[in-house]
C-alpha cells in the first residue's frame, strides 16, 4: 500500500504496469535530452522529411467551424491553430524540441508585461478598441496578496529562489517563450507531468507574453512555507523567504498558489480534463431536476487521507441515526478494476446537497462538487486554492462546522428542504461561479497574470540551469501513451488566444481585505446561531 503516502484522493495501490511505463516514458523524456541533442539535430537536418511519416495534430476545418461557429467575428483575422507534429519513426527524434524553437541567443527577451505591444499591463488604446478585455474575476486580486511578502522585501533574489530548492519537485525556467525544467525529485503520480503540460499550453496560447522567469514548484498537498519560520528573514544574515509554487496555501503560509494538475486531467483515477468534464457535469445536472433529487447530503471519497474524513463517516445513516447524510467510500482499486463505472462525476448530481471536506489539504474535488447545482455543504477549511478565495459562505455554499459535522449537516439539509428557493439559489450561485469564473479561459489568464507579476519581482535575469532539459509539446505528448496521451490531447490548447487576457484587477487595500474576512466570519456565525437555536 505504498502509494497511499500522498495524494489526498490518491489511489492506494499500484498503478498498472502499462500506465506506469507510459508515465516513466514521459518523465524520462523530460530528462537527459541533451545527450542526444546533437545526433538528433543531424538526424532531423539530414533525413529528407518524406522519409519520416508524421502524425500531425493539426485541426481540421470542421473543428474550426464547429468550435467557432457560435460567434461571428467578421472583421477578425482567422484564428491561428496550435499544431504539433509527432514523428512515428524513432524514439530518439520524438524527444526533440529543436524544430519548433528559435535559437535562444537570437530570441529577444520579452518584456515582463503581458501585453508586449504596450508598455504597461493596461491594454493600449488600439488593442482595447478591438478586444476590450473585461476585468478578471475578483479572485484574481489574491495574486497580489500571494506576492506581497516579496514586494515588501524588495523583490525576489536568486538566493530566495535557491532557498526554495530543497522544498521543490522541479524548477521551471521560461526563457524567450521556451520552457526548461530541472527535476529534483519524483512527484506523486503524474501531477508534475500535467502541471507542466498546462504550462506548455499557456506558452502556446499566449506566444510572446509569458515573461522570462525562474520558479520552484512543489506538487504535494499541504503547504509548507510558514511565515513563522522566516520571521527572522527580515534580518541581514537570516535565510530569505523562499517563493514556492504549489496548489494550495493556508493563511499562515507564504506558498504561492497555482492551478492544480487536474485541470488538464488525472489519468490515474480517470478524471478527465476540466473543459470536457465541465460539459459532462452540465449535462449531468440536467438529468434530474433539483426538486427530484434525493433530499440528503451526498459525499463520496477516500476517507483514509484525513482524520476529519473518517470522522465524517460517523454521520452516515448506517450508524443508526439520521443525520441526513449519505456517505460512500471511494475505493480506487476496485474502481480501476471495473473501469471506473461507479465513479463518474457527472452521475453524482443525484442528491440535493453535496458535502465538500478537505483531504490532506485542499481537495481537487471541490470544483466537481460545486458544479452540481446542489448546494455545497462545505466543511470549513483553512486551505485555499487559487479560486476558492472568491467563494462567499451563505452565498456560494453553506458552511458546516468542522467540530460538529453531523448536527451541522442535519440542520443544513432540514433548512434547505424547508427553504427550497433559497437552497436552490445557493446551489446555482456555487455552480455559476465554477462554470463561469473558473472556466479554462480564466485558468490560463490566472496563470498568465500570476507568472507575469511574479516575473516582475525577479531581481536577476533567469538562466537555464545546467541540468535542465527543454520541454515542448512534442517532447511531452509524442512519447505519451494510453490515458495520459488521451488527456493531453483532450486538454491541449487548440488556438492561439486571439484577444487580450482579462484585465488584472488591482490589489486589495488592507481595509477591503478586513471587510471581506469580516463578511465571511459573519456568514459563518449566522449559520452557527441558527443551528444553536434549532
Ligand atoms: C508510420 O505510420 C505509417 C502510417 O500509419 C506506417 O505506414 C509506417 O509504417 C509508420 N512508420 C514507422 C517507421 O513506424
Ligand atoms: C452509508 O450508508 C449507506 C446506506 O446504509 C451504505 O450503503 C453505505 O455503504 C454507508 N457508507 C459507509 C462508508 O459505510
Coordinates of C-alpha atoms and ligand atoms in Angstrom, one line a residue:
X1 CA 0.0 0.0 0.0
X2 CA 2.9 2.2 -0.7
X3 CA 1.3 4.9 -2.9
X4 CA -1.1 5.8 -0.1
X5 CA 1.5 8.2 1.2
X6 CA 0.4 11.1 -0.9
X7 CA -2.5 12.4 -3.0
X8 CA -5.5 13.4 -1.0
X9 CA -7.7 11.4 -3.2
X10 CA -4.8 9.4 -4.3
X11 CA -5.0 5.9 -5.3
X12 CA -4.0 3.5 -2.5
X13 CA -2.5 0.7 -4.5
X14 CA -0.4 0.1 -7.5
X15 CA -0.8 1.7 -10.8
X16 CA -1.0 -0.9 -13.5
X17 CA 2.1 -1.7 -15.4
X18 CA 1.2 -0.2 -18.7
X19 CA 0.3 3.1 -17.2
X20 CA 3.5 3.0 -15.1
X21 CA 5.6 2.6 -18.2
X22 CA 3.8 5.4 -20.0
X23 CA 4.4 7.7 -17.1
X24 CA 8.0 6.7 -16.9
X25 CA 8.4 7.3 -20.6
X26 CA 7.2 10.9 -20.2
X27 CA 9.1 11.6 -17.1
X28 CA 12.3 10.3 -18.7
X29 CA 11.5 12.2 -21.9
X30 CA 11.8 15.3 -19.9
X31 CA 15.3 14.4 -18.7
X32 CA 18.6 13.7 -20.4
X33 CA 17.7 15.1 -23.7
X34 CA 20.9 17.0 -24.0
X35 CA 22.9 13.8 -24.7
X36 CA 21.1 13.0 -27.9
X37 CA 20.7 16.6 -28.9
X38 CA 23.4 16.9 -31.5
X39 CA 22.8 13.5 -33.0
X40 CA 19.2 14.4 -33.2
X41 CA 19.8 17.7 -34.9
X42 CA 21.8 16.0 -37.6
X43 CA 19.2 13.4 -38.0
X44 CA 16.5 15.9 -38.5
X45 CA 18.6 18.0 -40.9
X46 CA 20.0 15.2 -42.9
X47 CA 16.9 13.0 -43.4
X48 CA 14.5 14.2 -46.0
X49 CA 11.3 14.8 -44.4
X50 CA 9.4 12.5 -46.7
X51 CA 11.3 9.6 -45.1
X52 CA 9.6 10.2 -41.8
X53 CA 5.9 9.6 -41.7
X54 CA 4.5 12.0 -39.3
X55 CA 1.4 12.1 -37.3
X56 CA 0.2 15.6 -37.2
X57 CA -2.1 17.2 -34.6
X58 CA -3.4 19.9 -36.8
X59 CA -7.0 20.9 -36.7
X60 CA -9.4 20.3 -39.5
X61 CA -11.7 22.9 -40.9
X62 CA -14.5 21.0 -39.4
X63 CA -13.3 21.5 -35.9
X64 CA -12.7 25.2 -36.5
X65 CA -16.2 25.9 -37.8
X66 CA -17.9 24.0 -35.1
X67 CA -16.0 25.4 -32.2
X68 CA -16.0 28.9 -33.6
X69 CA -19.5 28.7 -35.0
X70 CA -21.4 30.3 -32.2
X71 CA -19.7 33.7 -32.6
X72 CA -19.5 35.8 -35.7
X73 CA -16.2 37.7 -35.9
X74 CA -16.4 39.0 -39.4
X75 CA -13.6 41.5 -39.0
X76 CA -11.2 39.3 -37.1
X77 CA -8.3 37.6 -38.9
X78 CA -8.6 33.8 -38.8
X79 CA -7.5 32.2 -35.6
X80 CA -4.2 30.6 -35.5
X81 CA -4.3 26.9 -34.7
X82 CA -1.7 25.4 -32.4
X83 CA -0.4 22.3 -34.1
X84 CA 2.4 20.0 -33.4
X85 CA 3.8 17.0 -35.2
X86 CA 4.8 13.6 -33.8
X87 CA 7.1 11.6 -36.0
X88 CA 6.2 7.9 -35.8
X89 CA 9.7 6.9 -36.7
X90 CA 12.3 6.7 -34.0
X91 CA 12.1 7.0 -30.2
X92 CA 15.1 9.4 -30.4
X93 CA 13.6 12.0 -32.7
X94 CA 10.4 12.4 -30.7
X95 CA 12.3 13.9 -27.8
X96 CA 13.3 16.8 -29.9
X97 CA 12.2 20.4 -29.3
X98 CA 14.5 21.8 -31.9
X99 CA 12.2 22.1 -34.9
X100 CA 9.9 24.4 -33.0
X101 CA 12.2 26.7 -31.2
X102 CA 14.3 29.6 -32.4
X103 CA 17.9 29.5 -31.0
X104 CA 18.0 31.1 -27.6
X105 CA 20.7 33.5 -28.4
X106 CA 18.7 35.3 -31.1
X107 CA 15.4 35.2 -29.4
X108 CA 14.6 38.6 -27.9
X109 CA 13.7 38.5 -24.2
X110 CA 10.1 39.6 -24.0
X111 CA 9.2 42.4 -21.8
X112 CA 7.7 41.4 -18.5
X113 CA 4.4 42.8 -19.5
X114 CA 1.5 40.6 -20.6
X115 CA 0.9 43.0 -23.4
X116 CA 4.2 43.3 -25.3
X117 CA 2.6 45.9 -27.6
X118 CA 2.2 48.3 -24.8
X119 CA 4.5 49.4 -22.0
X120 CA 2.2 48.7 -19.1
X121 CA -0.3 46.0 -18.2
X122 CA -3.1 48.3 -19.2
X123 CA -4.4 47.4 -22.6
X124 CA -3.3 50.0 -25.1
X125 CA -6.0 52.1 -26.8
X126 CA -5.6 50.2 -30.1
X127 CA -5.9 46.7 -28.6
X128 CA -8.6 47.8 -26.2
X129 CA -10.6 49.1 -29.1
X130 CA -10.6 45.8 -30.9
X131 CA -10.8 43.4 -28.0
X132 CA -11.9 45.4 -24.9
X133 CA -10.7 43.0 -22.4
X134 CA -13.0 42.6 -19.5
X135 CA -11.9 42.6 -15.9
X136 CA -10.8 39.2 -14.5
X137 CA -12.9 37.6 -11.8
X138 CA -12.4 39.1 -8.3
X139 CA -10.4 36.1 -7.0
X140 CA -7.5 37.2 -9.3
X141 CA -6.9 40.0 -6.8
X142 CA -5.3 37.4 -4.5
X143 CA -2.4 37.2 -7.0
X144 CA -1.2 40.5 -5.4
X145 CA -1.7 39.1 -1.9
X146 CA 0.3 35.9 -2.7
X147 CA 3.2 38.0 -3.9
X148 CA 3.0 40.7 -1.3
X149 CA 5.6 39.2 1.0
X150 CA 8.3 39.6 -1.7
X151 CA 7.2 43.0 -2.7
X152 CA 7.7 44.0 0.9
X153 CA 11.2 42.5 0.8
X154 CA 12.2 44.5 -2.3
X155 CA 11.7 41.6 -4.8
X156 CA 12.8 38.1 -5.3
X157 CA 16.5 37.4 -5.3
X158 CA 18.3 34.4 -6.8
X159 CA 19.2 33.4 -3.2
X160 CA 15.5 33.3 -2.3
X161 CA 14.7 31.1 -5.2
X162 CA 17.6 28.8 -4.3
X163 CA 16.3 28.7 -0.8
X164 CA 13.1 27.0 -2.2
X165 CA 15.1 24.4 -4.0
X166 CA 15.1 21.8 -1.2
X167 CA 11.4 22.1 -1.0
X168 CA 10.7 21.7 -4.7
X169 CA 10.0 18.8 -7.0
X170 CA 11.0 20.8 -10.0
X171 CA 12.4 24.1 -11.2
X172 CA 10.8 25.8 -14.2
X173 CA 12.6 28.3 -16.2
X174 CA 11.0 30.2 -19.1
X175 CA 13.4 32.0 -21.4
X176 CA 12.3 33.6 -24.7
X177 CA 9.0 31.7 -24.5
X178 CA 10.7 28.3 -24.2
X179 CA 10.3 26.1 -21.1
X180 CA 13.1 24.4 -19.3
X181 CA 12.7 22.0 -16.4
X182 CA 15.1 20.6 -13.8
X183 CA 13.6 17.7 -11.8
X184 CA 14.8 17.4 -8.2
X185 CA 12.6 14.5 -7.1
X186 CA 9.6 12.5 -8.3
X187 CA 6.2 13.9 -7.7
X188 CA 3.2 11.7 -6.9
X189 CA 1.6 10.1 -9.9
X190 CA 1.5 12.4 -12.9
X191 CA 1.0 15.7 -11.0
X192 CA 4.2 17.2 -12.3
X193 CA 3.6 16.0 -15.9
X194 CA 0.1 17.5 -16.2
X195 CA 1.2 20.7 -14.4
X196 CA 4.0 21.2 -16.9
X197 CA 1.7 20.2 -19.7
X198 CA -0.6 23.1 -18.5
X199 CA 2.4 25.5 -18.6
X200 CA 3.2 24.4 -22.2
X201 CA -0.4 25.1 -23.2
X202 CA -0.2 28.5 -21.7
X203 CA 3.0 29.3 -23.6
X204 CA 1.4 28.1 -26.9
X205 CA -1.8 30.0 -26.2
X206 CA -0.1 33.3 -25.4
X207 CA 3.0 33.3 -27.5
X208 CA 5.5 36.0 -26.6
X209 CA 3.6 37.0 -23.5
X210 CA 4.9 34.8 -20.7
X211 CA 8.0 36.6 -19.5
X212 CA 11.3 35.1 -18.6
X213 CA 11.1 33.6 -15.2
X214 CA 12.7 31.1 -12.8
X215 CA 10.5 29.3 -10.2
X216 CA 10.4 26.4 -7.8
X217 CA 7.4 24.1 -7.7
X218 CA 6.2 21.5 -5.2
X219 CA 3.4 19.1 -6.2
X220 CA 2.4 17.8 -2.7
X221 CA -0.8 18.7 -0.8
X222 CA 0.0 20.5 2.4
X223 CA 1.6 24.0 2.3
X224 CA 5.0 24.3 4.0
X225 CA 6.4 27.8 3.8
X226 CA 5.4 29.1 7.3
X227 CA 5.8 32.8 7.8
X228 CA 6.7 31.8 11.4
X229 CA 9.9 30.0 10.3
X230 CA 11.1 33.0 8.3
X231 CA 10.2 35.9 10.6
X232 CA 13.9 36.3 11.2
X233 CA 14.3 36.6 7.4
X234 CA 14.0 40.3 7.8
X235 CA 17.5 40.4 9.4
X236 CA 20.5 40.5 7.2
X237 CA 22.0 37.1 7.9
X238 CA 18.8 35.0 8.0
X239 CA 17.6 32.9 5.1
X240 CA 15.3 34.7 2.7
X241 CA 11.6 33.8 2.4
X242 CA 11.5 31.1 -0.4
X243 CA 8.9 31.7 -3.1
X244 CA 7.5 28.2 -3.7
X245 CA 4.6 27.4 -6.1
X246 CA 2.1 24.7 -5.2
X247 CA -1.6 24.0 -5.4
X248 CA -2.8 25.5 -2.1
X249 CA -1.9 27.6 0.9
X250 CA -3.2 28.5 4.3
X251 CA -3.2 31.9 6.0
X252 CA -0.1 31.1 8.0
X253 CA 2.0 30.2 4.9
X254 CA 3.6 32.0 2.0
X255 CA 3.1 29.3 -0.6
X256 CA 2.1 30.7 -4.0
X257 CA -1.0 29.0 -5.3
X258 CA -1.2 27.8 -8.9
X259 CA -3.9 25.8 -10.7
X260 CA -3.6 22.1 -10.0
X261 CA -2.8 19.3 -12.5
X262 CA -6.4 18.1 -12.6
X263 CA -7.4 20.9 -14.9
X264 CA -5.5 19.0 -17.6
X265 CA -6.6 15.6 -16.4
X266 CA -5.9 13.0 -13.7
X267 CA -5.3 9.7 -15.6
X268 CA -4.7 7.5 -12.5
X269 CA -8.3 8.0 -11.4
X270 CA -9.8 8.6 -14.8
X271 CA -10.7 12.2 -14.1
X272 CA -11.0 14.0 -17.4
X273 CA -9.5 17.4 -18.2
X274 CA -11.7 20.2 -16.8
X275 CA -13.0 21.6 -20.1
X276 CA -14.7 18.4 -21.4
X277 CA -15.7 17.4 -17.8
X278 CA -17.5 20.7 -17.2
X279 CA -19.6 19.9 -20.3
X280 CA -20.4 16.5 -18.8
X281 CA -21.3 18.0 -15.5
X282 CA -23.6 20.5 -17.1
X283 CA -25.4 17.6 -18.8
X284 CA -25.4 15.6 -15.6
X285 CA -27.1 18.5 -14.0
X286 CA -30.0 18.4 -16.4
X287 CA -30.7 14.7 -15.9
X288 CA -32.5 15.2 -12.6
X289 CA -34.2 18.4 -11.5
X290 CA -33.1 19.6 -8.1
X291 CA -36.5 19.0 -6.5
X292 CA -36.5 15.4 -7.8
X293 CA -33.0 14.7 -6.3
X294 CA -32.6 12.7 -3.1
X295 CA -33.3 15.1 -0.2
X296 CA -30.0 14.2 1.5
X297 CA -26.4 15.3 1.6
X298 CA -24.1 13.2 -0.5
X299 CA -20.3 12.6 -0.2
X300 CA -18.1 10.0 -2.0
X301 CA -14.4 10.0 -1.5
X302 CA -11.3 8.4 0.0
X303 CA -11.6 8.7 3.8
X304 CA -8.1 7.4 4.5
X305 CA -6.3 10.6 3.8
X306 CA -7.5 12.7 6.8
X307 CA -8.9 12.1 10.2
X308 CA -11.7 14.6 9.6
X309 CA -13.0 12.5 6.7
X310 CA -13.1 9.4 8.8
X311 CA -14.9 11.4 11.4
X312 CA -17.4 12.5 8.7
X313 CA -18.3 8.8 8.1
X314 CA -19.8 8.7 11.5
X315 CA -22.6 10.9 10.2
X316 CA -23.7 8.1 7.8
X317 CA -27.3 6.8 8.1
X318 CA -25.9 3.3 8.5
X319 CA -24.7 4.3 12.0
X320 CA -28.2 4.2 13.4
X321 CA -29.0 7.9 13.4
X322 CA -30.5 10.1 10.6
X323 CA -28.1 13.0 10.1
X324 CA -29.4 13.4 6.5
X325 CA -26.1 12.3 5.1
X326 CA -25.5 9.6 2.5
X327 CA -21.8 8.8 2.5
X328 CA -19.8 6.4 0.4
X329 CA -16.2 5.3 0.3
X330 CA -14.4 5.6 -3.0
X331 CA -12.3 2.5 -3.4
X332 CA -10.0 3.4 -6.3
X333 CA -8.5 -0.1 -6.6
X334 CA -11.8 -1.7 -7.3
X335 CA -12.9 1.3 -9.5
X336 CA -9.8 0.7 -11.6
X337 CA -10.6 -3.0 -11.9
X338 CA -14.2 -2.3 -13.0
X339 CA -13.4 0.5 -15.4
X340 CA -14.4 3.4 -13.2
X341 CA -18.1 2.6 -13.7
X342 CA -19.0 3.8 -10.2
X343 CA -17.1 7.0 -10.1
X344 CA -18.4 9.0 -13.0
X345 CA -18.6 12.6 -11.6
X346 CA -21.4 13.5 -13.9
X347 CA -23.5 10.8 -12.3
X348 CA -23.1 12.4 -8.9
X349 CA -25.7 15.1 -9.2
X350 CA -28.4 12.9 -7.8
X351 CA -28.6 14.4 -4.3
X352 CA -30.0 17.8 -3.3
X353 CA -26.9 18.6 -1.2
X354 CA -23.2 17.7 -1.7
X355 CA -20.6 17.7 1.0
X356 CA -17.1 19.1 0.5
X357 CA -14.5 18.2 3.0
X358 CA -10.7 18.8 2.9
X359 CA -8.3 15.9 2.4
X360 CA -4.7 16.0 3.3
X361 CA -5.1 19.7 2.4
X362 CA -7.4 21.3 -0.2
X363 CA -9.1 18.8 -2.4
X364 CA -9.4 18.9 -6.2
X365 CA -12.9 17.5 -5.7
X366 CA -14.2 21.0 -4.8
X367 CA -14.8 22.2 -8.3
X368 CA -16.7 19.0 -9.2
X369 CA -18.8 19.2 -6.1
X370 CA -19.7 22.8 -6.6
X371 CA -20.7 22.3 -10.2
X372 CA -23.8 20.2 -9.5
X373 CA -26.4 22.9 -8.9
X374 CA -27.0 21.3 -5.5
X375 CA -25.9 23.5 -2.6
X376 CA -22.4 22.5 -1.3
X377 CA -22.3 21.9 2.4
X378 CA -18.7 22.9 2.8
X379 CA -16.9 21.8 6.0
X380 CA -15.0 24.9 6.9
X381 CA -11.3 24.6 6.0
X382 CA -8.3 26.8 6.3
X383 CA -6.8 25.6 3.0
X384 CA -7.2 27.8 0.0
X385 CA -6.6 27.1 -3.7
X386 CA -6.4 29.8 -6.4
X387 CA -10.2 30.2 -6.8
X388 CA -11.8 29.3 -3.5
X389 CA -10.8 32.6 -2.1
X390 CA -13.6 34.1 -4.3
X391 CA -16.3 32.0 -2.6
X392 CA -18.6 33.6 0.0
X393 CA -20.3 31.4 2.6
X394 CA -24.0 31.7 2.7
X395 CA -24.0 32.8 -1.0
X396 CA -21.9 30.2 -2.9
X397 CA -22.1 27.4 -0.3
X398 CA -23.4 26.5 3.1
X399 CA -20.7 26.4 5.9
X400 CA -20.5 23.3 8.0
X401 CA -18.8 23.3 11.4
X402 CA -15.7 21.0 11.3
X403 CA -16.1 20.1 15.0
X404 CA -19.9 19.4 14.8
X405 CA -20.2 17.9 11.4
X406 CA -23.2 15.6 12.0
X407 CA -25.7 18.1 13.6
X408 CA -24.5 20.8 11.3
X409 CA -25.2 18.7 8.2
X410 CA -28.6 17.6 9.6
X411 CA -29.5 21.2 10.2
X412 CA -28.4 22.4 6.7
X413 CA -30.4 19.7 5.0
X414 CA -33.5 20.4 7.0
X415 CA -33.2 24.1 6.4
X416 CA -32.7 23.6 2.7
X417 CA -35.7 21.2 2.3
X418 CA -37.8 23.8 4.1
X419 CA -36.4 26.8 2.2
X420 CA -36.1 25.3 -1.2
X421 CA -35.9 28.5 -3.1
X422 CA -33.0 29.8 -1.0
X423 CA -31.3 26.5 -1.2
X424 CA -31.5 26.3 -4.9
X425 CA -30.2 29.9 -5.1
X426 CA -27.1 28.8 -3.2
X427 CA -26.7 25.7 -5.5
X428 CA -27.0 28.0 -8.6
X429 CA -24.5 30.6 -7.2
X430 CA -21.9 27.9 -6.5
X431 CA -22.3 26.2 -9.8
X432 CA -22.4 29.5 -11.7
X433 CA -19.2 30.6 -10.1
X434 CA -17.5 27.4 -11.1
X435 CA -18.9 27.3 -14.6
X436 CA -18.3 31.0 -15.4
X437 CA -15.5 32.2 -13.3
X438 CA -13.3 29.1 -13.2
X439 CA -13.6 28.1 -16.9
X440 CA -10.4 27.2 -18.7
X441 CA -10.0 30.7 -20.2
X442 CA -9.7 32.1 -16.7
X443 CA -7.4 29.3 -15.5
X444 CA -5.0 30.3 -18.3
X445 CA -5.4 34.0 -17.6
X446 CA -4.8 33.4 -13.9
X447 CA -1.6 31.6 -14.7
X448 CA -0.5 34.3 -17.1
X449 CA -1.1 37.2 -14.7
X450 CA 0.5 35.3 -11.8
X451 CA 3.6 34.4 -13.7
X452 CA 3.8 38.0 -15.1
X453 CA 3.5 39.6 -11.7
X454 CA 6.0 37.1 -10.3
X455 CA 8.5 37.8 -13.0
X456 CA 8.3 41.5 -12.4
X457 CA 9.6 40.8 -8.9
X458 CA 12.7 38.9 -10.0
X459 CA 15.8 40.8 -9.2
X460 CA 18.0 38.8 -11.6
X461 CA 18.0 37.6 -15.2
X462 CA 17.0 33.9 -15.2
X463 CA 19.3 31.4 -17.0
X464 CA 18.8 27.8 -18.0
X465 CA 20.1 25.6 -15.2
X466 CA 22.8 23.3 -16.3
X467 CA 20.8 20.1 -15.7
X468 CA 17.6 21.4 -17.1
X469 CA 16.0 20.0 -20.2
X470 CA 13.7 21.7 -22.6
X471 CA 10.1 20.8 -22.7
X472 CA 7.8 21.3 -25.7
X473 CA 4.5 19.9 -26.9
X474 CA 6.3 17.2 -29.0
X475 CA 8.6 16.0 -26.2
X476 CA 5.8 15.6 -23.8
X477 CA 2.9 14.3 -25.9
X478 CA 4.6 12.2 -28.6
X479 CA 6.1 9.9 -26.0
X480 CA 2.9 9.6 -24.0
X481 CA 0.7 6.5 -24.1
X482 CA -2.8 5.4 -23.0
X483 CA -4.9 7.7 -20.9
X484 CA -2.0 10.1 -20.3
X485 CA -1.9 10.7 -24.1
X486 CA -5.7 10.9 -24.4
X487 CA -5.9 13.5 -21.7
X488 CA -3.1 15.5 -23.1
X489 CA -4.8 15.6 -26.5
X490 CA -8.1 16.4 -24.9
X491 CA -6.7 19.3 -22.8
X492 CA -4.4 20.9 -25.4
X493 CA -4.9 24.5 -26.2
X494 CA -6.1 24.4 -29.8
X495 CA -5.8 28.1 -30.7
X496 CA -3.6 31.0 -30.1
X497 CA -5.7 33.2 -28.0
X498 CA -7.0 35.9 -30.3
X499 CA -7.8 38.6 -27.8
X500 CA -6.4 40.2 -24.7
X501 CA -6.4 38.3 -21.4
X502 CA -8.8 39.6 -18.9
X503 CA -7.6 42.7 -17.1
X504 CA -6.0 42.0 -13.7
X505 CA -7.9 43.9 -11.0
X506 CA -5.9 46.0 -8.5
X507 CA -4.7 44.7 -5.2
X508 CA -6.9 45.0 -2.1
X509 CA -6.3 47.7 0.3
X510 CA -6.0 46.4 3.9
X511 CA -9.4 47.7 4.8
X512 CA -11.1 45.8 2.0
X513 CA -9.4 42.5 3.0
X514 CA -10.6 43.0 6.6
X515 CA -14.1 43.8 5.3
X516 CA -14.2 40.6 3.3
X517 CA -12.9 38.4 6.1
X518 CA -15.4 40.0 8.4
X519 CA -18.3 39.2 6.0
X520 CA -17.1 35.6 5.7
X521 CA -16.9 35.3 9.5
X522 CA -20.3 36.8 10.0
X523 CA -22.0 34.5 7.5
X524 CA -20.5 31.5 9.2
X525 CA -21.5 32.8 12.7
X526 CA -25.0 33.4 11.4
X527 CA -25.4 29.8 10.4
X528 CA -24.0 28.7 13.7
X529 CA -26.5 30.8 15.5
X530 CA -29.4 29.3 13.6
X531 CA -28.1 25.9 14.4
X532 CA -27.9 26.6 18.1
X533 CA -31.4 27.9 18.1
X534 CA -32.8 24.8 16.3
Ligands
LIG1 C1 4.3 5.4 -39.7 O1 2.9 5.3 -39.9 C2 2.5 4.9 -41.2 C3 1.0 5.1 -41.3 O2 0.4 4.6 -40.1 C4 3.0 3.5 -41.4 O3 2.6 3.0 -42.7 C5 4.5 3.4 -41.3 O4 5.0 2.1 -41.4 C6 5.0 4.0 -40.0 N1 6.4 4.1 -39.9 C7 7.1 3.6 -39.0 C8 8.6 3.8 -39.1 O5 6.7 3.1 -38.0
LIG2 C1 -23.6 4.7 4.4 O1 -24.9 4.2 4.5 C2 -25.4 3.6 3.2 C3 -26.8 3.2 3.5 O2 -27.0 2.3 4.5 C4 -24.5 2.4 2.9 O3 -24.9 1.9 1.6 C5 -23.0 2.9 2.7 O4 -22.2 1.9 2.4 C6 -22.6 3.6 4.0 N1 -21.3 4.1 3.8 C7 -20.2 3.8 4.5 C8 -19.0 4.5 4.2 O5 -20.2 3.0 5.4

